[in-house]
Short mmCIF file of C-alpha atoms and ligand atoms in Angstrom, two decimals:
data_model
loop_
_atom_site.label_atom_id
_atom_site.label_comp_id
_atom_site.label_asym_id
_atom_site.label_seq_id
_atom_site.Cartn_x
_atom_site.Cartn_y
_atom_site.Cartn_z
CA MET A 16 0.00 0.00 0.00
CA ARG A 17 2.78 2.45 0.87
CA LYS A 18 4.46 1.79 -2.46
CA ALA A 19 1.21 2.51 -4.31
CA LEU A 20 0.64 5.66 -2.31
CA THR A 21 4.06 7.11 -2.92
CA ALA A 22 3.85 6.39 -6.64
CA VAL A 23 0.82 8.60 -7.11
CA LEU A 24 1.76 11.41 -4.75
CA GLY A 25 4.12 14.25 -5.59
CA ALA A 26 7.30 14.68 -3.61
CA GLY A 27 5.85 17.61 -1.70
CA ALA A 28 3.02 15.48 -0.38
CA LEU A 29 5.24 12.56 0.59
CA LEU A 30 5.81 13.65 4.17
CA LEU A 31 2.09 14.18 4.69
CA ALA A 32 1.34 10.79 3.16
CA MET A 33 3.79 9.10 5.51
CA LEU A 34 2.26 10.83 8.51
CA VAL A 35 -1.19 9.71 7.40
CA ALA A 36 0.05 6.22 6.65
CA VAL A 37 1.02 5.49 10.24
CA ALA A 38 -2.58 6.06 11.29
CA LEU A 39 -4.03 3.73 8.66
CA PRO A 40 -5.05 0.18 9.60
CA ALA A 41 -3.12 -2.68 8.02
CA SER A 42 -4.37 -3.38 4.50
CA ALA A 43 -6.18 -6.54 3.52
CA ALA A 44 -2.95 -8.19 2.33
CA ALA A 45 -1.52 -10.37 5.08
CA GLY A 46 1.30 -8.83 7.07
CA THR A 47 2.68 -11.89 8.84
CA LEU A 48 3.96 -15.24 7.64
CA GLY A 49 1.25 -17.15 9.47
CA GLU A 50 -1.56 -14.99 8.12
CA ALA A 51 -0.23 -15.12 4.58
CA ALA A 52 0.24 -18.89 4.71
CA ALA A 53 -3.24 -19.33 6.17
CA ALA A 54 -4.69 -17.41 3.24
CA THR A 55 -3.26 -20.16 0.99
CA GLY A 56 -4.56 -22.97 3.24
CA ARG A 57 -1.12 -23.64 4.70
CA VAL A 58 0.68 -23.11 7.97
CA PHE A 59 4.02 -21.38 8.51
CA GLY A 60 5.80 -22.65 11.58
CA ALA A 61 9.01 -22.33 13.52
CA ALA A 62 11.02 -24.57 15.78
CA ALA A 63 11.11 -23.09 19.25
CA ALA A 64 13.06 -23.92 22.40
CA GLN A 65 11.46 -23.66 25.82
CA GLY A 66 14.73 -22.32 27.23
CA HIS A 67 14.38 -19.10 25.22
CA MET A 68 10.69 -18.45 25.81
CA GLY A 69 11.45 -16.08 28.69
CA GLU A 70 13.08 -13.67 26.23
CA SER A 71 10.25 -11.34 25.30
CA ALA A 72 11.40 -10.61 21.74
CA TYR A 73 11.74 -14.36 21.10
CA ALA A 74 8.23 -15.19 22.30
CA SER A 75 6.61 -12.13 20.75
CA THR A 76 8.18 -12.80 17.34
CA LEU A 77 7.03 -16.42 17.52
CA ASP A 78 3.52 -15.42 18.54
CA ARG A 79 3.21 -12.68 15.95
CA GLU A 80 4.56 -14.46 12.88
CA PHE A 81 4.02 -18.19 13.15
CA ASN A 82 0.98 -20.44 13.39
CA GLN A 83 2.75 -23.75 13.94
CA LEU A 84 5.36 -24.66 16.55
CA THR A 85 7.84 -27.53 16.58
CA PRO A 86 9.61 -28.14 19.90
CA GLU A 87 13.28 -28.06 18.88
CA ASN A 88 14.54 -30.64 21.38
CA GLU A 89 11.90 -31.05 24.10
CA MET A 90 10.08 -34.08 22.63
CA LYS A 91 13.19 -36.09 21.79
CA TRP A 92 13.73 -39.44 23.47
CA ASP A 93 16.64 -38.37 25.68
CA THR A 94 14.46 -35.64 27.16
CA THR A 95 11.15 -37.46 27.47
CA GLU A 96 12.31 -40.93 28.57
CA PRO A 97 15.85 -40.57 29.94
CA SER A 98 15.54 -43.83 31.82
CA ARG A 99 13.34 -46.73 30.88
CA ASN A 100 9.63 -46.13 31.35
CA SER A 101 10.29 -42.97 33.36
CA PHE A 102 8.79 -40.09 31.42
CA ASN A 103 9.26 -36.34 31.71
CA PHE A 104 7.14 -34.14 29.47
CA SER A 105 7.43 -30.90 31.44
CA ALA A 106 9.37 -28.76 28.93
CA ALA A 107 7.30 -30.06 26.03
CA ASP A 108 4.07 -29.50 27.96
CA GLN A 109 5.01 -25.86 28.44
CA LEU A 110 5.60 -25.37 24.73
CA VAL A 111 2.37 -27.18 23.88
CA SER A 112 0.42 -24.95 26.28
CA HIS A 113 2.01 -21.87 24.78
CA ALA A 114 1.19 -23.01 21.25
CA GLN A 115 -2.40 -23.79 22.20
CA ALA A 116 -2.82 -20.42 23.91
CA HIS A 117 -1.73 -18.76 20.66
CA SER A 118 -3.74 -20.98 18.30
CA MET A 119 -0.65 -22.59 16.79
CA LYS A 120 -0.61 -26.12 15.45
CA ILE A 121 1.99 -28.37 17.04
CA ARG A 122 4.41 -30.65 15.25
CA GLY A 123 5.69 -33.47 17.42
CA HIS A 124 9.41 -34.00 16.85
CA THR A 125 10.38 -36.81 17.03
CA LEU A 126 9.49 -40.32 18.27
CA VAL A 127 12.24 -42.52 16.81
CA TRP A 128 15.68 -41.12 15.91
CA HIS A 129 19.21 -42.46 16.19
CA SER A 130 20.40 -39.18 17.76
CA GLN A 131 19.59 -37.67 21.16
CA LEU A 132 18.84 -41.22 22.17
CA PRO A 133 19.53 -42.28 25.77
CA GLY A 134 22.22 -44.86 26.39
CA TRP A 135 19.79 -47.40 27.78
CA VAL A 136 18.12 -47.66 24.34
CA SER A 137 21.39 -47.88 22.42
CA GLY A 138 22.44 -50.70 24.75
CA ILE A 139 19.52 -53.01 23.98
CA SER A 140 20.57 -56.01 21.89
CA SER A 141 17.46 -58.18 21.85
CA ARG A 142 14.99 -57.61 19.01
CA ASP A 143 11.91 -58.26 21.12
CA ASP A 144 13.21 -56.06 23.91
CA LEU A 145 13.95 -53.12 21.61
CA LEU A 146 10.62 -53.47 19.80
CA SER A 147 8.88 -53.46 23.14
CA ALA A 148 10.86 -50.39 24.32
CA MET A 149 10.14 -48.54 21.08
CA ARG A 150 6.43 -49.36 21.14
CA ASN A 151 6.19 -48.33 24.77
CA HIS A 152 7.99 -45.04 24.09
CA ILE A 153 5.68 -44.21 21.20
CA SER A 154 2.56 -45.30 23.04
CA LYS A 155 3.39 -43.24 26.14
CA GLU A 156 4.66 -40.12 24.37
CA ALA A 157 2.16 -39.93 21.52
CA GLY A 158 -0.51 -41.01 24.02
CA HIS A 159 0.44 -38.22 26.41
CA PHE A 160 0.02 -35.58 23.70
CA ALA A 161 -2.86 -37.26 21.88
CA GLY A 162 -5.37 -34.78 20.51
CA LYS A 163 -2.90 -31.90 20.72
CA ILE A 164 -0.50 -32.80 17.92
CA ALA A 165 -1.30 -31.97 14.30
CA TYR A 166 1.69 -33.84 12.83
CA TRP A 167 4.20 -36.28 14.27
CA ASP A 168 7.67 -36.82 12.86
CA VAL A 169 7.35 -40.50 13.71
CA VAL A 170 10.72 -41.60 12.37
CA ASN A 171 13.56 -39.17 11.68
CA GLU A 172 16.63 -39.56 9.44
CA ALA A 173 16.60 -43.31 8.85
CA PHE A 174 18.44 -43.23 5.51
CA GLN A 175 22.04 -42.51 4.53
CA ASP A 176 23.19 -39.78 2.19
CA GLY A 177 24.56 -40.90 -1.15
CA SER A 178 23.45 -44.47 -1.42
CA GLY A 179 19.98 -44.23 0.07
CA ALA A 180 20.74 -47.32 2.14
CA ARG A 181 19.31 -47.52 5.62
CA ARG A 182 21.34 -45.62 8.21
CA ASP A 183 23.14 -47.77 10.72
CA SER A 184 21.34 -47.32 14.06
CA VAL A 185 20.43 -49.53 16.98
CA PHE A 186 16.90 -49.81 15.54
CA GLN A 187 18.17 -50.87 12.11
CA ARG A 188 20.74 -53.31 13.51
CA VAL A 189 18.59 -54.95 16.16
CA ILE A 190 15.06 -54.81 14.69
CA GLY A 191 15.85 -54.58 10.99
CA ASP A 192 14.02 -52.81 8.13
CA GLY A 193 10.64 -53.38 9.73
CA TYR A 194 11.24 -50.96 12.61
CA ILE A 195 9.94 -47.99 10.64
CA GLU A 196 6.55 -49.48 9.88
CA GLU A 197 6.29 -50.80 13.44
CA ALA A 198 6.84 -47.23 14.65
CA PHE A 199 4.13 -45.85 12.36
CA ARG A 200 1.65 -48.51 13.48
CA ALA A 201 2.34 -47.75 17.14
CA ALA A 202 1.96 -44.01 16.53
CA ARG A 203 -1.40 -44.47 14.79
CA ALA A 204 -2.65 -46.57 17.67
CA ALA A 205 -1.53 -43.97 20.23
CA ASP A 206 -2.92 -40.89 18.45
CA PRO A 207 -5.32 -41.75 15.62
CA ASN A 208 -5.88 -38.08 14.73
CA ALA A 209 -2.30 -36.91 14.23
CA LYS A 210 -0.86 -36.92 10.71
CA LEU A 211 2.10 -39.28 10.72
CA CYS A 212 5.22 -38.20 8.83
CA TYR A 213 8.58 -39.59 7.84
CA ASN A 214 11.19 -36.77 8.14
CA ASP A 215 14.71 -36.49 6.69
CA TYR A 216 17.37 -34.11 5.36
CA ASN A 217 18.92 -34.04 1.89
CA ILE A 218 15.72 -35.39 0.41
CA ASP A 219 14.65 -31.95 -0.83
CA GLY A 220 15.57 -32.70 -4.44
CA GLN A 221 15.61 -35.95 -6.38
CA ASN A 222 18.62 -38.09 -5.46
CA ALA A 223 19.47 -41.58 -4.25
CA LYS A 224 18.31 -40.80 -0.73
CA SER A 225 14.97 -39.25 -1.70
CA ASN A 226 14.48 -42.11 -4.16
CA ALA A 227 14.85 -44.55 -1.27
CA VAL A 228 12.35 -42.63 0.85
CA TYR A 229 10.00 -42.47 -2.14
CA ALA A 230 10.21 -46.26 -2.55
CA MET A 231 9.47 -46.75 1.14
CA VAL A 232 6.42 -44.46 1.06
CA GLN A 233 5.18 -46.16 -2.10
CA ASP A 234 5.55 -49.53 -0.40
CA PHE A 235 3.80 -48.30 2.78
CA LYS A 236 0.88 -46.94 0.79
CA ALA A 237 0.62 -50.19 -1.18
CA ARG A 238 0.58 -52.32 1.99
CA GLY A 239 -1.60 -50.04 4.12
CA VAL A 240 1.12 -49.01 6.59
CA PRO A 241 -0.23 -45.78 8.11
CA ILE A 242 1.72 -42.80 6.74
CA ASP A 243 0.26 -39.38 5.93
CA CYS A 244 3.14 -37.11 5.11
CA VAL A 245 6.79 -36.73 4.24
CA GLY A 246 8.92 -34.03 5.83
CA LEU A 247 11.66 -32.47 3.73
CA GLN A 248 13.89 -30.83 6.32
CA ALA A 249 15.46 -28.39 3.83
CA HIS A 250 18.63 -27.49 5.71
CA LEU A 251 20.05 -25.71 2.67
CA THR A 252 23.17 -23.74 1.79
CA LEU A 253 23.23 -20.38 0.06
CA GLY A 254 22.45 -20.51 -3.66
CA ASN A 255 21.72 -24.23 -3.60
CA VAL A 256 17.97 -24.71 -3.57
CA PRO A 257 17.53 -27.90 -5.60
CA SER A 258 16.10 -26.98 -8.99
CA ASP A 259 13.87 -30.06 -8.86
CA MET A 260 12.46 -29.42 -5.40
CA GLN A 261 8.97 -28.77 -6.74
CA ALA A 262 9.08 -31.88 -8.94
CA ASN A 263 10.30 -33.90 -5.98
CA MET A 264 7.45 -32.69 -3.77
CA GLN A 265 5.00 -33.35 -6.57
CA ARG A 266 6.08 -36.98 -6.95
CA PHE A 267 5.63 -37.61 -3.21
CA ALA A 268 2.23 -35.90 -3.32
CA ALA A 269 1.25 -38.18 -6.20
CA LEU A 270 1.76 -41.15 -3.86
CA GLY A 271 -1.10 -39.80 -1.73
CA VAL A 272 0.83 -38.16 1.10
CA ASP A 273 1.13 -34.52 2.15
CA VAL A 274 4.53 -32.89 1.85
CA HIS A 275 5.90 -30.66 4.60
CA ILE A 276 8.98 -28.48 4.61
CA THR A 277 9.91 -29.11 8.20
CA GLU A 278 13.25 -27.55 9.17
CA LEU A 279 13.96 -24.86 6.60
CA ASP A 280 17.07 -22.75 6.96
CA ILE A 281 19.55 -21.46 4.40
CA ARG A 282 22.99 -20.92 5.81
CA MET A 283 25.85 -18.80 4.52
CA ASN A 284 29.45 -18.13 5.39
CA THR A 285 29.42 -15.45 8.06
CA PRO A 286 29.48 -12.53 8.38
CA SER A 287 26.53 -11.85 6.12
CA ASP A 288 26.53 -8.93 3.69
CA SER A 289 23.89 -7.37 1.50
CA SER A 290 24.74 -9.51 -1.49
CA LYS A 291 24.52 -12.78 0.46
CA LEU A 292 21.29 -11.63 2.11
CA ALA A 293 19.83 -10.88 -1.32
CA THR A 294 20.80 -14.36 -2.57
CA GLN A 295 19.28 -15.87 0.56
CA ALA A 296 16.06 -13.91 0.00
CA ASN A 297 15.84 -15.31 -3.50
CA ASP A 298 16.49 -18.82 -2.15
CA TYR A 299 13.68 -18.54 0.40
CA LYS A 300 11.40 -17.27 -2.34
CA LYS A 301 12.23 -20.33 -4.45
CA VAL A 302 11.43 -22.73 -1.61
CA VAL A 303 8.15 -21.03 -0.70
CA SER A 304 7.12 -20.80 -4.36
CA ALA A 305 7.89 -24.49 -4.91
CA CYS A 306 5.66 -25.38 -1.98
CA LEU A 307 2.85 -23.14 -3.19
CA ALA A 308 2.97 -24.84 -6.57
CA VAL A 309 2.20 -28.22 -4.98
CA SER A 310 -1.29 -28.41 -3.49
CA ARG A 311 -0.28 -31.13 -1.02
CA CYS A 312 2.63 -29.05 0.29
CA THR A 313 0.73 -27.75 3.29
CA VAL A 314 3.36 -26.83 5.89
CA ILE A 315 6.48 -24.68 5.84
CA THR A 316 8.47 -24.61 9.08
CA VAL A 317 11.74 -22.79 9.68
CA TRP A 318 14.24 -24.31 12.08
CA GLY A 319 14.35 -21.48 14.57
CA ILE A 320 13.12 -17.94 15.01
CA THR A 321 16.28 -15.85 15.14
CA ASP A 322 19.84 -16.32 13.88
CA LYS A 323 20.88 -15.68 17.48
CA TYR A 324 19.88 -19.20 18.55
CA SER A 325 20.21 -21.21 15.35
CA TRP A 326 21.85 -24.63 15.57
CA VAL A 327 23.98 -23.82 12.51
CA PRO A 328 27.06 -22.03 13.95
CA ASP A 329 27.55 -24.79 16.55
CA THR A 330 27.50 -27.49 13.90
CA PHE A 331 29.14 -25.63 11.01
CA PRO A 332 31.64 -23.15 12.48
CA GLY A 333 31.95 -20.08 10.23
CA GLU A 334 28.42 -20.52 8.86
CA GLY A 335 25.12 -19.12 10.06
CA ALA A 336 22.66 -16.26 9.44
CA ALA A 337 20.33 -18.96 8.12
CA LEU A 338 16.92 -17.76 9.34
CA LEU A 339 14.36 -15.01 8.69
CA PHE A 340 15.16 -12.76 11.67
CA ASP A 341 18.64 -11.55 12.56
CA ASP A 342 20.25 -11.63 16.00
CA ASN A 343 18.24 -8.55 17.03
CA TYR A 344 14.92 -9.89 15.71
CA ASN A 345 15.01 -7.53 12.72
CA LYS A 346 13.31 -8.91 9.64
CA LYS A 347 15.86 -9.90 6.99
CA PRO A 348 15.38 -9.58 3.22
CA ALA A 349 14.56 -13.30 3.28
CA TYR A 350 11.58 -12.52 5.49
CA ASP A 351 10.13 -10.09 2.97
CA ALA A 352 10.83 -12.51 0.14
CA ALA A 353 9.05 -15.37 1.94
CA LEU A 354 6.11 -13.15 2.86
CA GLU A 355 5.81 -11.78 -0.67
CA ALA A 356 6.00 -15.26 -2.17
CA LEU A 357 3.10 -16.23 0.09
CA GLY A 358 1.08 -13.32 -1.25
CA GLY A 359 1.56 -11.14 1.83
CA GLU A 360 2.68 -7.57 1.69
CA PRO A 361 5.79 -6.66 3.66
CA GLY A 362 6.11 -3.24 5.15
CA ASP A 363 2.45 -2.22 5.22
CA PRO A 364 1.78 0.62 7.59
CA GLY A 365 0.56 -0.80 10.84
CA ASP A 366 2.35 -4.11 10.47
CA PRO A 367 4.05 -5.08 13.67
CA GLY A 368 7.77 -5.56 13.39
CA ASP A 369 8.32 -3.03 10.62
CA PRO A 370 11.14 -1.24 12.43
CA GLY A 371 14.36 -2.62 11.08
CA ASP A 372 12.81 -4.24 8.05
CA PRO A 373 15.76 -4.04 5.68
CA GLY A 374 13.81 -5.11 2.61
CA ASP A 375 11.45 -2.15 2.80
CA PRO A 376 12.57 0.98 0.95
CA GLY A 377 13.77 3.67 3.32
CA THR A 378 14.25 1.38 6.29
CA VAL A 379 17.30 0.14 8.08
CA SER A 380 18.88 -2.70 10.00
CA CYS A 381 20.82 -2.40 13.21
CA ALA A 382 23.48 -4.33 15.07
CA TYR A 383 24.33 -4.18 18.76
CA THR A 384 27.71 -4.94 20.34
CA ARG A 385 28.88 -4.79 23.94
CA THR A 386 32.16 -2.90 23.83
CA ALA A 387 33.25 -2.94 27.49
CA GLN A 388 31.97 -4.23 30.81
CA TRP A 389 32.61 -4.15 34.55
CA SER A 390 30.78 -5.63 37.54
CA THR A 391 28.09 -2.93 37.74
CA GLY A 392 27.68 -1.92 34.14
CA PHE A 393 28.76 -2.04 30.53
CA ASN A 394 29.20 0.03 27.38
CA GLY A 395 27.27 -0.78 24.23
CA GLN A 396 27.24 0.39 20.64
CA VAL A 397 24.44 0.24 18.08
CA THR A 398 25.22 0.58 14.38
CA VAL A 399 22.31 1.57 12.16
CA THR A 400 22.68 0.71 8.47
CA ALA A 401 20.47 1.96 5.65
CA GLY A 402 18.98 -0.60 3.29
CA SER A 403 18.83 -0.25 -0.47
CA SER A 404 17.40 3.29 -0.29
CA ALA A 405 18.73 6.45 1.31
CA ILE A 406 17.01 7.51 4.53
CA SER A 407 16.53 10.97 6.02
CA SER A 408 16.30 9.80 9.62
CA TRP A 409 16.28 6.70 11.82
CA THR A 410 15.07 5.46 15.18
CA ALA A 411 16.52 2.74 17.40
CA VAL A 412 14.41 1.27 20.20
CA MET A 413 16.27 -0.47 23.00
CA THR A 414 14.56 -2.55 25.67
CA MET A 415 16.80 -2.63 28.72
CA GLY A 416 17.19 -5.45 31.21
CA SER A 417 15.73 -5.12 34.69
CA GLY A 418 17.70 -2.83 37.00
CA GLN A 419 19.54 -1.24 34.06
CA GLN A 420 19.71 2.49 33.38
CA ILE A 421 21.41 4.47 30.65
CA ALA A 422 24.04 6.61 32.41
CA ALA A 423 25.34 8.30 29.26
CA LEU A 424 24.67 8.14 25.54
CA TRP A 425 26.67 9.76 22.75
CA ASN A 426 26.09 10.36 19.03
CA GLY A 427 22.34 9.91 19.55
CA SER A 428 19.42 11.59 21.30
CA PRO A 429 17.62 9.34 23.84
CA THR A 430 14.14 9.45 25.35
CA THR A 431 13.39 6.99 28.16
CA SER A 432 10.04 5.50 29.07
CA GLY A 433 10.18 2.75 31.67
CA ASN A 434 12.73 0.21 30.42
CA VAL A 435 12.41 1.35 26.77
CA VAL A 436 14.93 3.85 25.43
CA THR A 437 14.13 5.41 22.05
CA VAL A 438 17.18 6.87 20.33
CA LYS A 439 16.95 9.40 17.49
CA PRO A 440 19.94 10.71 15.56
CA VAL A 441 21.74 13.93 16.28
CA ASN A 442 21.49 16.24 13.28
CA TRP A 443 24.77 15.22 11.63
CA ASN A 444 24.17 11.46 11.55
CA ALA A 445 20.49 11.38 10.55
CA ARG A 446 20.81 11.12 6.77
CA LEU A 447 22.25 7.86 5.47
CA ALA A 448 23.05 6.95 1.87
CA PRO A 449 22.07 3.42 0.72
CA GLY A 450 24.14 0.93 2.70
CA ALA A 451 25.74 3.66 4.87
CA SER A 452 25.92 3.37 8.68
CA ALA A 453 25.81 5.54 11.78
CA SER A 454 26.68 4.42 15.30
CA PHE A 455 25.83 5.62 18.76
CA GLY A 456 27.30 4.46 22.02
CA PHE A 457 26.10 4.34 25.61
CA THR A 458 26.98 3.41 29.16
CA VAL A 459 24.61 1.29 31.23
CA ASN A 460 24.53 1.21 35.03
CA ALA A 461 23.32 -2.24 36.04
CA SER A 462 22.36 -2.33 39.71
CA SER A 463 21.23 -5.97 39.57
CA GLY A 464 23.90 -7.46 37.36
CA ASN A 465 25.23 -6.70 33.92
CA ALA A 466 24.42 -9.98 32.16
CA ALA A 467 21.46 -8.91 30.01
CA ASP A 468 22.04 -6.99 26.79
CA PRO A 469 19.31 -4.71 25.51
CA SER A 470 17.19 -5.97 22.64
CA VAL A 471 17.34 -3.44 19.81
CA THR A 472 15.10 -2.78 16.81
CA CYS A 473 15.50 -0.01 14.24
CA GLY A 474 13.38 1.84 11.74
CA GLY A 475 13.99 4.56 9.16
CA SER A 476 12.09 7.07 7.14
O1 G3I B 782 20.71 -28.86 27.08
C1 G3I B 782 22.14 -28.97 27.08
C2 G3I B 782 22.74 -28.02 28.05
O2 G3I B 782 22.33 -28.38 29.35
C3 G3I B 782 24.25 -28.08 27.92
O3 G3I B 782 24.84 -27.11 28.75
C4 G3I B 782 24.66 -27.78 26.47
C5 G3I B 782 26.17 -27.91 26.27
O4 G3I B 782 26.49 -28.21 24.93
O5 G3I B 782 24.03 -28.71 25.64
C6 G3I B 782 22.63 -28.63 25.70
O6 G3I B 782 22.08 -29.56 24.81
C7 G3I B 782 22.20 -29.25 23.45
C8 G3I B 782 20.80 -29.18 22.87
O7 G3I B 782 20.87 -28.98 21.47
C9 G3I B 782 19.95 -28.07 23.48
O8 G3I B 782 20.54 -26.84 23.21
C10 G3I B 782 23.01 -30.32 22.76
O9 G3I B 782 24.34 -30.25 23.21
C11 G3I B 782 22.96 -30.13 21.27
O10 G3I B 782 23.57 -31.25 20.65
C12 G3I B 782 21.53 -30.03 20.81
O11 G3I B 782 21.53 -29.78 19.42
C13 G3I B 782 20.31 -30.00 18.76
C14 G3I B 782 20.54 -31.04 17.67
O12 G3I B 782 19.35 -31.20 16.93
C15 G3I B 782 20.95 -32.38 18.24
O13 G3I B 782 21.20 -33.29 17.26
C16 G3I B 782 19.87 -28.69 18.17
O14 G3I B 782 19.50 -27.78 19.21
C17 G3I B 782 18.67 -28.93 17.25
O15 G3I B 782 18.40 -27.75 16.54
C18 G3I B 782 18.98 -30.04 16.26
O16 G3I B 782 17.84 -30.26 15.48
C19 G3I B 782 17.96 -31.24 14.46
C20 G3I B 782 16.60 -31.90 14.31
O17 G3I B 782 16.18 -32.40 15.55
C21 G3I B 782 16.65 -33.00 13.26
N1 G3I B 782 17.17 -32.51 12.01
C22 G3I B 782 18.43 -31.77 12.07
C23 G3I B 782 18.34 -30.66 13.10
C24 G3I B 782 19.62 -29.84 13.13
O18 G3I B 782 20.70 -30.63 13.57
#
């Protein structure tokens, strides 16, 4: 809407139009990923970790943007049944309650996986004993959550890269090929209403591994083994969205199963820059568009909310920046690309989260660093960077931790309200050319500890 407005108004009226625009309600086009996906009959989800839910920007971004939640680790075997037949669902229960309170669907992840598996399971060597342990685990866990789970990743990552042979795991070695169908049968019995999925990585395009999964699903459908969906994890690298991803999803759909993109992220060598972020945006657009082109592709889930907590840098040192929100919860160009591909309209006036939207003309991104610290305080610096258009001014909004006060601030003009500090430029650093940056610094007195950094969002005009 803003783009349309500015196109028809003369330059002299632009300021007035922008002032009016902030008072307008959001237009009919969807302004969040969840809303836009819902308008196409799909859901857009995120993996979330209970350990981060106390961080307000984390929870509010989840609640605002996503309408499906996958517990990142809380439903895995080592968490839910650390010793035999002794179950602990407390962290998962909290995430499920949160999702229900915010009308999000829940993806159960995962019942049977070779990883994050407690030692007592890996140590079982009798076929009957392991089958019994696996059935009991599925029956108790899927039974505990029955009625609350939209989709279960029943079996995760059972095939090898390259050959498409079965992955070596205790289940494969001790039970044999039949363990997967046994798991699906047990899951159906425990929760007849959940959609049951097989989930794996590197099966996003057509290759030996996805061919093996395809053959298994075809066989399951032919023999009446209960399976409803296939999850393509889609842990991708920059510039490498498989060109046959849509065709691959279509062939699974033709077998009579839904297709879900379950763990989407697109990593790059860090640090990111505008060119890599633009490539990433285009990659996200390709993935979302491929899903939209396949009617049975009904779910897109990203593997995390913010780059700050992504699994990627821990596993691939030197890589990261794989998600839709940066470390400071600013929307990345990939966010706008995904939203636009879904038919939503990024940057509408009134959309929440617009500050710091780098894909929107005239807006900016910002980065925070702690530059010094001592027992009762610290110094911080925020760098504001213009996007692809020049800006005439900017605003940074910092939410401080409890017991923290700004003692001094330089190269910016602060206004404080409660724990929120709004920083405007001083006259000489307001205007920024495309891609140019301005920084301000500050000192924080922290009476109750200096551990928490402020969360920072930025906007421009
Ligand atoms: O909870 C402990 C904490 O107490 C301890 O201090 C810390 C020290 O390393 O480890 C914490 O556990 C970590 C856990 O994540 C929770 O943060 C584990 O070490 C770490 O291995 C674990 O990583 C998870 C990984 O699966 C395990 O394989 C990632 O968070 C999670 O994103 C990742 O998710 C998988 C999907 O389940 C399946 N597909 C691939 C995907 C990415 O690897």
